Amino acid sequence: MLTTRFVNGAPNWIDVGTTDIDRARAFYGALFGWQFRSAGPDAGGYGFFQSDGRTAAGGMQTTPEQGPPSWTVYFRSPDAEATCEAAEQAHGRVLFPPMDVTGRGTMAILADPAGAPFGIWQPAQIQGVDVAGEPGSLCWVELYTPDIPAAAAFYHATLGLETAAVSFPGGVYTCVNPAGAGEDAMFGGMVPLADDPTEAESGASWLPYFEVTDVDGVVARAEELGGTVRVAATDVEGVGRIARLADPYGARFAVIRTAPRQEP
């Protein structure tokens, strides 16, 4: 699971781009208890979703020309320019080249060979989100892709990520961790699009998971607030209770109540 002890290659930021940031603020505030704080007059309307004063995510107004509303997962990079070059050499694309963000860090937006967009964040003043792995914060990310071996090779070449096959009841899951960090640092997984018709409709993408204490309560509240239940609350043995949702504007995310870790 994710923590704020960020290492290169691990997710260290997440934000949502939406066509109505004011209503998105209300939706996520009611769902996760987040408060929204502007990043300042020079930030173009960008702001921070905060949980008890700690930044859990970012958010911004976007236009239809910038694509549909969506969550973007950012991965820590020590050198944004070098990471972009590595991505291109591995047949990915740079959608938005590295840009300094008012001294807070350097960001870029890329796409892997299957078209899944993701961000990179080279820290400066801001290392990443202030909270992860706790209720109301990012705890896991999942890549839905048509070709897991190809995706694993791309992210290894670009971010140094390593994968491992983990058996669970009903099959094998491909987990992801930073280079040399081992299984204890796993922060996400890869799922074949062919195995998941729900995500196949949207194509290759990264899906963020937020930890919650009551999955069913969050699902019901999301529906009340105009969100959509894409996959109903389900128990996954050894993992936890999970549901996949979309906010009222179509940005997709998942929630999980993680199962207690079983001691050997």
CSV table of N, CA and C in Angstrom, one decimal, residues 10 25 31 55 61 77 99 128-129 137 143 155 161 168 179 183 195 199 223-224 232 259:
chain,number,residue,atom,x,y,z
A,10,ALA,N,7.3,5.6,-7.4
A,10,ALA,CA,6.0,5.4,-6.7
A,10,ALA,C,5.1,6.6,-6.9
A,25,ARG,N,-15.9,19.8,-6.0
A,25,ARG,CA,-15.6,20.1,-4.7
A,25,ARG,C,-16.7,19.7,-3.7
A,31,LEU,N,-18.3,13.2,0.1
A,31,LEU,CA,-18.0,11.8,0.0
A,31,LEU,C,-16.8,11.4,0.9
A,55,THR,N,-3.0,17.6,2.6
A,55,THR,CA,-3.4,17.5,1.2
A,55,THR,C,-3.5,16.0,0.8
A,61,GLN,N,-10.2,23.0,-12.9
A,61,GLN,CA,-11.2,23.1,-14.0
A,61,GLN,C,-10.6,22.8,-15.3
A,77,SER,N,9.6,11.3,-10.0
A,77,SER,CA,10.7,11.2,-10.9
A,77,SER,C,11.8,12.2,-10.4
A,99,MET,N,7.1,21.1,-17.0
A,99,MET,CA,6.8,22.5,-16.7
A,99,MET,C,7.0,22.7,-15.3
A,128,GLY,N,4.9,15.6,-2.4
A,128,GLY,CA,3.8,14.8,-2.9
A,128,GLY,C,2.6,15.1,-2.0
A,129,VAL,N,1.6,14.3,-2.0
A,129,VAL,CA,0.5,14.4,-1.1
A,129,VAL,C,0.9,14.2,0.3
A,137,SER,N,-8.0,8.9,1.5
A,137,SER,CA,-6.7,9.2,0.8
A,137,SER,C,-6.4,8.0,-0.2
A,143,LEU,N,-3.6,-0.4,-13.2
A,143,LEU,CA,-3.5,-0.1,-14.6
A,143,LEU,C,-4.3,-1.2,-15.4
A,155,TYR,N,6.9,0.5,-18.3
A,155,TYR,CA,7.1,1.2,-17.0
A,155,TYR,C,8.4,0.8,-16.3
A,161,LEU,N,10.0,0.6,-12.6
A,161,LEU,CA,9.0,-0.3,-11.9
A,161,LEU,C,9.3,-1.8,-12.1
A,168,PHE,N,-4.0,-15.4,-5.9
A,168,PHE,CA,-5.1,-15.2,-5.0
A,168,PHE,C,-6.2,-16.1,-5.4
A,179,ALA,N,11.6,0.2,-8.1
A,179,ALA,CA,12.8,-0.6,-8.3
A,179,ALA,C,13.5,-0.9,-7.0
A,183,GLU,N,8.4,-6.6,-2.3
A,183,GLU,CA,7.0,-6.7,-2.3
A,183,GLU,C,6.3,-5.9,-1.2
A,195,ASP,N,-10.0,-9.1,-19.4
A,195,ASP,CA,-10.6,-9.7,-18.3
A,195,ASP,C,-11.6,-8.8,-17.6
A,199,GLU,N,-13.9,-1.9,-17.6
A,199,GLU,CA,-12.9,-0.9,-17.9
A,199,GLU,C,-12.5,-1.0,-19.4
A,223,GLU,N,-24.1,7.7,-4.9
A,223,GLU,CA,-25.4,7.7,-5.8
A,223,GLU,C,-26.3,8.9,-5.4
A,224,GLU,N,-26.4,9.2,-4.1
A,224,GLU,CA,-27.2,10.3,-3.7
A,224,GLU,C,-26.7,11.6,-4.3
A,232,ALA,N,-20.5,-2.8,-8.3
A,232,ALA,CA,-21.1,-2.7,-7.0
A,232,ALA,C,-20.0,-3.3,-5.9
A,259,ALA,N,-8.6,-5.2,3.8
A,259,ALA,CA,-8.7,-6.3,4.7
A,259,ALA,C,-7.5,-6.2,5.7
